[in-house]
């Protein structure tokens, strides 16, 4: 046996466990979900079929179609806000905080992730309630005559999501910033560029891989989250995960839940394809 053939066999043996794991725990369940999405419900019985009725219903039923748009709107807003808040924070940590303190600052930044996701959501529910900290402060300083309703609205969901994901984006952008050579900024400044142009035209483009990686992770985690919209948003505007859980929990409509899940995965795939160019960018 030649050396090349031996190396190929060794390589195949090394990746075989990962391929088997992917096949058993992703490909097979995904195929089962696709088949289930083509079935339909008759009474309480799932009847296997090969029709696209569930998908047609998703895009023709106003309530289901609205769930897609609500999810996309919330996710897009959260992603944009998280990027706008995280980039300056990451830049301040990377360029203004002394190196010996940066790890401590990052540690403090990620402390919220050490608590339960459910606990964090309920914490925001207490803060944003009519008798919560935010309303008490706003009424106390005279900006509001009386408390307003924030809980069980889209605003509460966006606030909770943004708090969760700003730190995630900060870490991805920070890891990109600290790898940048300071010579880029020095060269731009030597050529007469003001500080804001150095940041806008030099540093920001070079951190796009970190920004897009964090933004994509934010998009995926946000659009697939069920807990935060359920706790903070209530049931006034249902997102896609809430619709999926509704089909499973109350109606037992596994075919429709599967179809909604496939549509959700398709949206995430399209988001990846749209951002793949930046995700694969390499800093020179």
mmCIF file with all atom_site columns, C-alpha atoms in Angstrom, residues 33-215:
data_model
loop_
_atom_site.group_PDB
_atom_site.id
_atom_site.type_symbol
_atom_site.label_atom_id
_atom_site.label_alt_id
_atom_site.label_comp_id
_atom_site.label_asym_id
_atom_site.label_entity_id
_atom_site.label_seq_id
_atom_site.pdbx_PDB_ins_code
_atom_site.Cartn_x
_atom_site.Cartn_y
_atom_site.Cartn_z
_atom_site.occupancy
_atom_site.B_iso_or_equiv
_atom_site.pdbx_formal_charge
_atom_site.auth_seq_id
_atom_site.auth_comp_id
_atom_site.auth_asym_id
_atom_site.auth_atom_id
_atom_site.pdbx_PDB_model_num
ATOM 1   C CA . UNK A 1 33  ? -38.400 16.340 10.231 1.00 0.00 ? 33  UNK A CA 1
ATOM 2   C CA . UNK A 1 34  ? -38.594 16.988 6.472  1.00 0.00 ? 34  UNK A CA 1
ATOM 3   C CA . UNK A 1 35  ? -40.785 13.897 6.031  1.00 0.00 ? 35  UNK A CA 1
ATOM 4   C CA . UNK A 1 36  ? -42.965 14.949 8.962  1.00 0.00 ? 36  UNK A CA 1
ATOM 5   C CA . UNK A 1 37  ? -43.401 18.423 7.434  1.00 0.00 ? 37  UNK A CA 1
ATOM 6   C CA . UNK A 1 38  ? -44.915 16.780 4.337  1.00 0.00 ? 38  UNK A CA 1
ATOM 7   C CA . UNK A 1 39  ? -47.519 14.913 6.406  1.00 0.00 ? 39  UNK A CA 1
ATOM 8   C CA . UNK A 1 40  ? -50.821 16.334 7.648  1.00 0.00 ? 40  UNK A CA 1
ATOM 9   C CA . UNK A 1 41  ? -53.047 16.097 10.694 1.00 0.00 ? 41  UNK A CA 1
ATOM 10  C CA . UNK A 1 42  ? -56.436 14.400 10.560 1.00 0.00 ? 42  UNK A CA 1
ATOM 11  C CA . UNK A 1 43  ? -58.120 14.865 13.904 1.00 0.00 ? 43  UNK A CA 1
ATOM 12  C CA . UNK A 1 44  ? -55.409 13.788 16.315 1.00 0.00 ? 44  UNK A CA 1
ATOM 13  C CA . UNK A 1 45  ? -53.695 11.423 13.901 1.00 0.00 ? 45  UNK A CA 1
ATOM 14  C CA . UNK A 1 46  ? -50.650 12.256 11.810 1.00 0.00 ? 46  UNK A CA 1
ATOM 15  C CA . UNK A 1 47  ? -51.135 10.949 8.278  1.00 0.00 ? 47  UNK A CA 1
ATOM 16  C CA . UNK A 1 48  ? -47.949 10.639 6.257  1.00 0.00 ? 48  UNK A CA 1
ATOM 17  C CA . UNK A 1 49  ? -48.048 12.219 2.833  1.00 0.00 ? 49  UNK A CA 1
ATOM 18  C CA . UNK A 1 50  ? -45.849 14.088 0.389  1.00 0.00 ? 50  UNK A CA 1
ATOM 19  C CA . UNK A 1 51  ? -47.717 17.347 -0.112 1.00 0.00 ? 51  UNK A CA 1
ATOM 20  C CA . UNK A 1 52  ? -46.547 20.925 0.442  1.00 0.00 ? 52  UNK A CA 1
ATOM 21  C CA . UNK A 1 53  ? -49.813 22.012 2.075  1.00 0.00 ? 53  UNK A CA 1
ATOM 22  C CA . UNK A 1 54  ? -48.132 22.956 5.363  1.00 0.00 ? 54  UNK A CA 1
ATOM 23  C CA . UNK A 1 55  ? -45.656 25.226 3.601  1.00 0.00 ? 55  UNK A CA 1
ATOM 24  C CA . UNK A 1 56  ? -48.396 26.836 1.527  1.00 0.00 ? 56  UNK A CA 1
ATOM 25  C CA . UNK A 1 57  ? -50.375 27.460 4.700  1.00 0.00 ? 57  UNK A CA 1
ATOM 26  C CA . UNK A 1 58  ? -47.364 29.121 6.372  1.00 0.00 ? 58  UNK A CA 1
ATOM 27  C CA . UNK A 1 59  ? -47.181 31.744 3.627  1.00 0.00 ? 59  UNK A CA 1
ATOM 28  C CA . UNK A 1 60  ? -50.938 32.191 3.161  1.00 0.00 ? 60  UNK A CA 1
ATOM 29  C CA . UNK A 1 61  ? -52.166 32.118 6.771  1.00 0.00 ? 61  UNK A CA 1
ATOM 30  C CA . UNK A 1 62  ? -51.875 35.727 8.074  1.00 0.00 ? 62  UNK A CA 1
ATOM 31  C CA . UNK A 1 63  ? -51.053 34.663 11.641 1.00 0.00 ? 63  UNK A CA 1
ATOM 32  C CA . UNK A 1 64  ? -48.259 32.308 10.566 1.00 0.00 ? 64  UNK A CA 1
ATOM 33  C CA . UNK A 1 65  ? -46.891 34.725 7.991  1.00 0.00 ? 65  UNK A CA 1
ATOM 34  C CA . UNK A 1 66  ? -46.900 37.486 10.596 1.00 0.00 ? 66  UNK A CA 1
ATOM 35  C CA . UNK A 1 67  ? -44.808 35.288 12.894 1.00 0.00 ? 67  UNK A CA 1
ATOM 36  C CA . UNK A 1 68  ? -42.061 35.162 10.251 1.00 0.00 ? 68  UNK A CA 1
ATOM 37  C CA . UNK A 1 69  ? -42.033 38.941 9.828  1.00 0.00 ? 69  UNK A CA 1
ATOM 38  C CA . UNK A 1 70  ? -42.120 39.583 13.582 1.00 0.00 ? 70  UNK A CA 1
ATOM 39  C CA . UNK A 1 71  ? -39.150 37.270 14.097 1.00 0.00 ? 71  UNK A CA 1
ATOM 40  C CA . UNK A 1 72  ? -37.199 38.903 11.261 1.00 0.00 ? 72  UNK A CA 1
ATOM 41  C CA . UNK A 1 73  ? -37.960 42.429 12.451 1.00 0.00 ? 73  UNK A CA 1
ATOM 42  C CA . UNK A 1 74  ? -36.978 41.723 16.067 1.00 0.00 ? 74  UNK A CA 1
ATOM 43  C CA . UNK A 1 75  ? -33.843 39.834 15.043 1.00 0.00 ? 75  UNK A CA 1
ATOM 44  C CA . UNK A 1 76  ? -32.708 42.515 12.582 1.00 0.00 ? 76  UNK A CA 1
ATOM 45  C CA . UNK A 1 77  ? -33.260 45.296 15.136 1.00 0.00 ? 77  UNK A CA 1
ATOM 46  C CA . UNK A 1 78  ? -31.462 43.390 17.905 1.00 0.00 ? 78  UNK A CA 1
ATOM 47  C CA . UNK A 1 79  ? -28.520 42.582 15.617 1.00 0.00 ? 79  UNK A CA 1
ATOM 48  C CA . UNK A 1 80  ? -28.110 46.205 14.497 1.00 0.00 ? 80  UNK A CA 1
ATOM 49  C CA . UNK A 1 81  ? -28.409 47.604 18.031 1.00 0.00 ? 81  UNK A CA 1
ATOM 50  C CA . UNK A 1 82  ? -25.994 45.011 19.392 1.00 0.00 ? 82  UNK A CA 1
ATOM 51  C CA . UNK A 1 83  ? -23.377 45.857 16.752 1.00 0.00 ? 83  UNK A CA 1
ATOM 52  C CA . UNK A 1 84  ? -23.754 49.610 17.333 1.00 0.00 ? 84  UNK A CA 1
ATOM 53  C CA . UNK A 1 85  ? -23.307 49.174 21.085 1.00 0.00 ? 85  UNK A CA 1
ATOM 54  C CA . UNK A 1 86  ? -20.684 46.425 21.040 1.00 0.00 ? 86  UNK A CA 1
ATOM 55  C CA . UNK A 1 87  ? -18.180 47.900 18.591 1.00 0.00 ? 87  UNK A CA 1
ATOM 56  C CA . UNK A 1 88  ? -17.454 51.089 20.609 1.00 0.00 ? 88  UNK A CA 1
ATOM 57  C CA . UNK A 1 89  ? -17.295 49.036 23.815 1.00 0.00 ? 89  UNK A CA 1
ATOM 58  C CA . UNK A 1 90  ? -14.850 46.550 22.274 1.00 0.00 ? 90  UNK A CA 1
ATOM 59  C CA . UNK A 1 91  ? -12.740 49.397 20.859 1.00 0.00 ? 91  UNK A CA 1
ATOM 60  C CA . UNK A 1 92  ? -12.593 51.151 24.242 1.00 0.00 ? 92  UNK A CA 1
ATOM 61  C CA . UNK A 1 93  ? -11.510 47.943 25.969 1.00 0.00 ? 93  UNK A CA 1
ATOM 62  C CA . UNK A 1 94  ? -8.900  47.156 23.309 1.00 0.00 ? 94  UNK A CA 1
ATOM 63  C CA . UNK A 1 95  ? -7.422  50.630 22.887 1.00 0.00 ? 95  UNK A CA 1
ATOM 64  C CA . UNK A 1 96  ? -8.181  52.676 25.995 1.00 0.00 ? 96  UNK A CA 1
ATOM 65  C CA . UNK A 1 97  ? -8.102  50.177 28.876 1.00 0.00 ? 97  UNK A CA 1
ATOM 66  C CA . UNK A 1 98  ? -4.546  49.291 30.022 1.00 0.00 ? 98  UNK A CA 1
ATOM 67  C CA . UNK A 1 99  ? -3.596  45.736 28.990 1.00 0.00 ? 99  UNK A CA 1
ATOM 68  C CA . UNK A 1 100 ? -3.268  44.581 32.605 1.00 0.00 ? 100 UNK A CA 1
ATOM 69  C CA . UNK A 1 101 ? -6.914  45.522 33.261 1.00 0.00 ? 101 UNK A CA 1
ATOM 70  C CA . UNK A 1 102 ? -8.425  44.215 30.029 1.00 0.00 ? 102 UNK A CA 1
ATOM 71  C CA . UNK A 1 103 ? -8.974  40.677 31.272 1.00 0.00 ? 103 UNK A CA 1
ATOM 72  C CA . UNK A 1 104 ? -10.753 41.968 34.360 1.00 0.00 ? 104 UNK A CA 1
ATOM 73  C CA . UNK A 1 105 ? -12.993 44.214 32.263 1.00 0.00 ? 105 UNK A CA 1
ATOM 74  C CA . UNK A 1 106 ? -13.826 41.330 29.921 1.00 0.00 ? 106 UNK A CA 1
ATOM 75  C CA . UNK A 1 107 ? -14.551 39.130 32.920 1.00 0.00 ? 107 UNK A CA 1
ATOM 76  C CA . UNK A 1 108 ? -16.994 41.704 34.262 1.00 0.00 ? 108 UNK A CA 1
ATOM 77  C CA . UNK A 1 109 ? -18.537 41.971 30.796 1.00 0.00 ? 109 UNK A CA 1
ATOM 78  C CA . UNK A 1 110 ? -19.289 38.257 30.564 1.00 0.00 ? 110 UNK A CA 1
ATOM 79  C CA . UNK A 1 111 ? -20.552 37.867 34.138 1.00 0.00 ? 111 UNK A CA 1
ATOM 80  C CA . UNK A 1 112 ? -24.207 37.973 33.001 1.00 0.00 ? 112 UNK A CA 1
ATOM 81  C CA . UNK A 1 113 ? -23.577 34.801 30.974 1.00 0.00 ? 113 UNK A CA 1
ATOM 82  C CA . UNK A 1 114 ? -22.801 32.942 34.196 1.00 0.00 ? 114 UNK A CA 1
ATOM 83  C CA . UNK A 1 115 ? -26.412 33.209 35.292 1.00 0.00 ? 115 UNK A CA 1
ATOM 84  C CA . UNK A 1 116 ? -29.308 31.177 33.975 1.00 0.00 ? 116 UNK A CA 1
ATOM 85  C CA . UNK A 1 117 ? -30.916 32.412 30.765 1.00 0.00 ? 117 UNK A CA 1
ATOM 86  C CA . UNK A 1 118 ? -34.350 32.147 32.368 1.00 0.00 ? 118 UNK A CA 1
ATOM 87  C CA . UNK A 1 119 ? -33.182 34.078 35.446 1.00 0.00 ? 119 UNK A CA 1
ATOM 88  C CA . UNK A 1 120 ? -31.864 36.892 33.263 1.00 0.00 ? 120 UNK A CA 1
ATOM 89  C CA . UNK A 1 121 ? -35.154 37.102 31.394 1.00 0.00 ? 121 UNK A CA 1
ATOM 90  C CA . UNK A 1 122 ? -37.181 37.260 34.611 1.00 0.00 ? 122 UNK A CA 1
ATOM 91  C CA . UNK A 1 123 ? -34.750 39.865 35.969 1.00 0.00 ? 123 UNK A CA 1
ATOM 92  C CA . UNK A 1 124 ? -35.554 42.091 33.015 1.00 0.00 ? 124 UNK A CA 1
ATOM 93  C CA . UNK A 1 125 ? -39.244 41.441 33.632 1.00 0.00 ? 125 UNK A CA 1
ATOM 94  C CA . UNK A 1 126 ? -38.831 42.855 37.142 1.00 0.00 ? 126 UNK A CA 1
ATOM 95  C CA . UNK A 1 127 ? -36.815 45.838 35.879 1.00 0.00 ? 127 UNK A CA 1
ATOM 96  C CA . UNK A 1 128 ? -39.205 46.730 33.048 1.00 0.00 ? 128 UNK A CA 1
ATOM 97  C CA . UNK A 1 129 ? -42.457 46.187 34.954 1.00 0.00 ? 129 UNK A CA 1
ATOM 98  C CA . UNK A 1 130 ? -44.800 49.072 35.770 1.00 0.00 ? 130 UNK A CA 1
ATOM 99  C CA . UNK A 1 131 ? -43.367 49.134 39.293 1.00 0.00 ? 131 UNK A CA 1
ATOM 100 C CA . UNK A 1 132 ? -39.860 48.224 38.187 1.00 0.00 ? 132 UNK A CA 1
ATOM 101 C CA . UNK A 1 133 ? -36.627 50.182 38.474 1.00 0.00 ? 133 UNK A CA 1
ATOM 102 C CA . UNK A 1 134 ? -36.904 51.877 35.062 1.00 0.00 ? 134 UNK A CA 1
ATOM 103 C CA . UNK A 1 135 ? -40.428 53.178 35.612 1.00 0.00 ? 135 UNK A CA 1
ATOM 104 C CA . UNK A 1 136 ? -39.655 54.329 39.163 1.00 0.00 ? 136 UNK A CA 1
ATOM 105 C CA . UNK A 1 137 ? -36.635 56.315 37.938 1.00 0.00 ? 137 UNK A CA 1
ATOM 106 C CA . UNK A 1 138 ? -38.455 57.871 34.975 1.00 0.00 ? 138 UNK A CA 1
ATOM 107 C CA . UNK A 1 139 ? -41.433 58.862 37.117 1.00 0.00 ? 139 UNK A CA 1
ATOM 108 C CA . UNK A 1 140 ? -39.159 60.010 39.943 1.00 0.00 ? 140 UNK A CA 1
ATOM 109 C CA . UNK A 1 141 ? -37.169 62.435 37.762 1.00 0.00 ? 141 UNK A CA 1
ATOM 110 C CA . UNK A 1 142 ? -40.320 63.751 36.135 1.00 0.00 ? 142 UNK A CA 1
ATOM 111 C CA . UNK A 1 143 ? -39.871 62.394 32.615 1.00 0.00 ? 143 UNK A CA 1
ATOM 112 C CA . UNK A 1 144 ? -43.129 60.459 32.945 1.00 0.00 ? 144 UNK A CA 1
ATOM 113 C CA . UNK A 1 145 ? -46.276 61.472 34.798 1.00 0.00 ? 145 UNK A CA 1
ATOM 114 C CA . UNK A 1 146 ? -47.206 57.822 35.362 1.00 0.00 ? 146 UNK A CA 1
ATOM 115 C CA . UNK A 1 147 ? -45.702 54.402 34.536 1.00 0.00 ? 147 UNK A CA 1
ATOM 116 C CA . UNK A 1 148 ? -46.136 53.117 30.992 1.00 0.00 ? 148 UNK A CA 1
ATOM 117 C CA . UNK A 1 149 ? -46.381 49.522 29.832 1.00 0.00 ? 149 UNK A CA 1
ATOM 118 C CA . UNK A 1 150 ? -43.064 48.125 28.565 1.00 0.00 ? 150 UNK A CA 1
ATOM 119 C CA . UNK A 1 151 ? -43.455 44.528 29.642 1.00 0.00 ? 151 UNK A CA 1
ATOM 120 C CA . UNK A 1 152 ? -45.259 42.206 27.231 1.00 0.00 ? 152 UNK A CA 1
ATOM 121 C CA . UNK A 1 153 ? -44.262 44.398 24.277 1.00 0.00 ? 153 UNK A CA 1
ATOM 122 C CA . UNK A 1 154 ? -41.754 44.120 21.464 1.00 0.00 ? 154 UNK A CA 1
ATOM 123 C CA . UNK A 1 155 ? -39.627 46.789 23.152 1.00 0.00 ? 155 UNK A CA 1
ATOM 124 C CA . UNK A 1 156 ? -39.101 44.563 26.198 1.00 0.00 ? 156 UNK A CA 1
ATOM 125 C CA . UNK A 1 157 ? -38.060 41.657 23.986 1.00 0.00 ? 157 UNK A CA 1
ATOM 126 C CA . UNK A 1 158 ? -35.590 43.845 22.085 1.00 0.00 ? 158 UNK A CA 1
ATOM 127 C CA . UNK A 1 159 ? -34.114 45.250 25.309 1.00 0.00 ? 159 UNK A CA 1
ATOM 128 C CA . UNK A 1 160 ? -33.645 41.778 26.791 1.00 0.00 ? 160 UNK A CA 1
ATOM 129 C CA . UNK A 1 161 ? -32.119 40.363 23.619 1.00 0.00 ? 161 UNK A CA 1
ATOM 130 C CA . UNK A 1 162 ? -29.790 43.329 23.150 1.00 0.00 ? 162 UNK A CA 1
ATOM 131 C CA . UNK A 1 163 ? -28.497 42.995 26.703 1.00 0.00 ? 163 UNK A CA 1
ATOM 132 C CA . UNK A 1 164 ? -27.797 39.308 26.120 1.00 0.00 ? 164 UNK A CA 1
ATOM 133 C CA . UNK A 1 165 ? -25.988 39.685 22.819 1.00 0.00 ? 165 UNK A CA 1
ATOM 134 C CA . UNK A 1 166 ? -24.000 42.908 23.197 1.00 0.00 ? 166 UNK A CA 1
ATOM 135 C CA . UNK A 1 167 ? -21.427 41.068 25.305 1.00 0.00 ? 167 UNK A CA 1
ATOM 136 C CA . UNK A 1 168 ? -21.178 38.222 22.792 1.00 0.00 ? 168 UNK A CA 1
ATOM 137 C CA . UNK A 1 169 ? -20.477 40.707 20.011 1.00 0.00 ? 169 UNK A CA 1
ATOM 138 C CA . UNK A 1 170 ? -18.051 42.614 22.214 1.00 0.00 ? 170 UNK A CA 1
ATOM 139 C CA . UNK A 1 171 ? -15.943 39.487 22.668 1.00 0.00 ? 171 UNK A CA 1
ATOM 140 C CA . UNK A 1 172 ? -15.837 38.637 18.949 1.00 0.00 ? 172 UNK A CA 1
ATOM 141 C CA . UNK A 1 173 ? -14.990 42.215 17.948 1.00 0.00 ? 173 UNK A CA 1
ATOM 142 C CA . UNK A 1 174 ? -12.433 42.592 20.740 1.00 0.00 ? 174 UNK A CA 1
ATOM 143 C CA . UNK A 1 175 ? -10.637 39.425 19.633 1.00 0.00 ? 175 UNK A CA 1
ATOM 144 C CA . UNK A 1 176 ? -10.339 40.987 16.157 1.00 0.00 ? 176 UNK A CA 1
ATOM 145 C CA . UNK A 1 177 ? -9.206  44.378 17.430 1.00 0.00 ? 177 UNK A CA 1
ATOM 146 C CA . UNK A 1 178 ? -6.348  43.111 19.577 1.00 0.00 ? 178 UNK A CA 1
ATOM 147 C CA . UNK A 1 179 ? -4.926  41.249 16.566 1.00 0.00 ? 179 UNK A CA 1
ATOM 148 C CA . UNK A 1 180 ? -4.675  44.406 14.477 1.00 0.00 ? 180 UNK A CA 1
ATOM 149 C CA . UNK A 1 181 ? -1.205  45.828 14.141 1.00 0.00 ? 181 UNK A CA 1
ATOM 150 C CA . UNK A 1 182 ? -1.021  49.410 15.478 1.00 0.00 ? 182 UNK A CA 1
ATOM 151 C CA . UNK A 1 183 ? 1.006   50.259 12.377 1.00 0.00 ? 183 UNK A CA 1
ATOM 152 C CA . UNK A 1 184 ? -2.209  50.534 10.340 1.00 0.00 ? 184 UNK A CA 1
ATOM 153 C CA . UNK A 1 185 ? -3.486  53.412 12.471 1.00 0.00 ? 185 UNK A CA 1
ATOM 154 C CA . UNK A 1 186 ? -0.031  55.006 12.707 1.00 0.00 ? 186 UNK A CA 1
ATOM 155 C CA . UNK A 1 187 ? 0.392   54.954 8.937  1.00 0.00 ? 187 UNK A CA 1
ATOM 156 C CA . UNK A 1 188 ? -3.013  56.573 8.429  1.00 0.00 ? 188 UNK A CA 1
ATOM 157 C CA . UNK A 1 189 ? -2.259  59.237 11.041 1.00 0.00 ? 189 UNK A CA 1
ATOM 158 C CA . UNK A 1 190 ? 1.160   59.934 9.482  1.00 0.00 ? 190 UNK A CA 1
ATOM 159 C CA . UNK A 1 191 ? -0.636  60.560 6.185  1.00 0.00 ? 191 UNK A CA 1
ATOM 160 C CA . UNK A 1 192 ? -2.780  63.192 7.888  1.00 0.00 ? 192 UNK A CA 1
ATOM 161 C CA . UNK A 1 193 ? -5.996  61.283 8.535  1.00 0.00 ? 193 UNK A CA 1
ATOM 162 C CA . UNK A 1 194 ? -7.983  62.535 11.552 1.00 0.00 ? 194 UNK A CA 1
ATOM 163 C CA . UNK A 1 195 ? -8.823  60.065 14.304 1.00 0.00 ? 195 UNK A CA 1
ATOM 164 C CA . UNK A 1 196 ? -12.397 59.488 13.205 1.00 0.00 ? 196 UNK A CA 1
ATOM 165 C CA . UNK A 1 197 ? -11.274 58.679 9.652  1.00 0.00 ? 197 UNK A CA 1
ATOM 166 C CA . UNK A 1 198 ? -8.677  56.236 10.977 1.00 0.00 ? 198 UNK A CA 1
ATOM 167 C CA . UNK A 1 199 ? -11.429 54.432 12.863 1.00 0.00 ? 199 UNK A CA 1
ATOM 168 C CA . UNK A 1 200 ? -14.016 54.607 10.067 1.00 0.00 ? 200 UNK A CA 1
ATOM 169 C CA . UNK A 1 201 ? -11.805 53.880 7.048  1.00 0.00 ? 201 UNK A CA 1
ATOM 170 C CA . UNK A 1 202 ? -9.027  51.728 8.512  1.00 0.00 ? 202 UNK A CA 1
ATOM 171 C CA . UNK A 1 203 ? -9.900  49.999 11.775 1.00 0.00 ? 203 UNK A CA 1
ATOM 172 C CA . UNK A 1 204 ? -13.605 49.311 11.151 1.00 0.00 ? 204 UNK A CA 1
ATOM 173 C CA . UNK A 1 205 ? -13.124 47.577 7.751  1.00 0.00 ? 205 UNK A CA 1
ATOM 174 C CA . UNK A 1 206 ? -10.371 45.406 9.214  1.00 0.00 ? 206 UNK A CA 1
ATOM 175 C CA . UNK A 1 207 ? -12.674 44.253 12.008 1.00 0.00 ? 207 UNK A CA 1
ATOM 176 C CA . UNK A 1 208 ? -15.514 43.269 9.653  1.00 0.00 ? 208 UNK A CA 1
ATOM 177 C CA . UNK A 1 209 ? -14.822 39.519 10.047 1.00 0.00 ? 209 UNK A CA 1
ATOM 178 C CA . UNK A 1 210 ? -15.290 39.816 13.824 1.00 0.00 ? 210 UNK A CA 1
ATOM 179 C CA . UNK A 1 211 ? -18.350 42.026 13.414 1.00 0.00 ? 211 UNK A CA 1
ATOM 180 C CA . UNK A 1 212 ? -19.992 39.699 10.896 1.00 0.00 ? 212 UNK A CA 1
ATOM 181 C CA . UNK A 1 213 ? -19.183 36.589 12.925 1.00 0.00 ? 213 UNK A CA 1
ATOM 182 C CA . UNK A 1 214 ? -20.765 38.111 16.025 1.00 0.00 ? 214 UNK A CA 1
ATOM 183 C CA . UNK A 1 215 ? -23.701 39.480 14.035 1.00 0.00 ? 215 UNK A CA 1
#
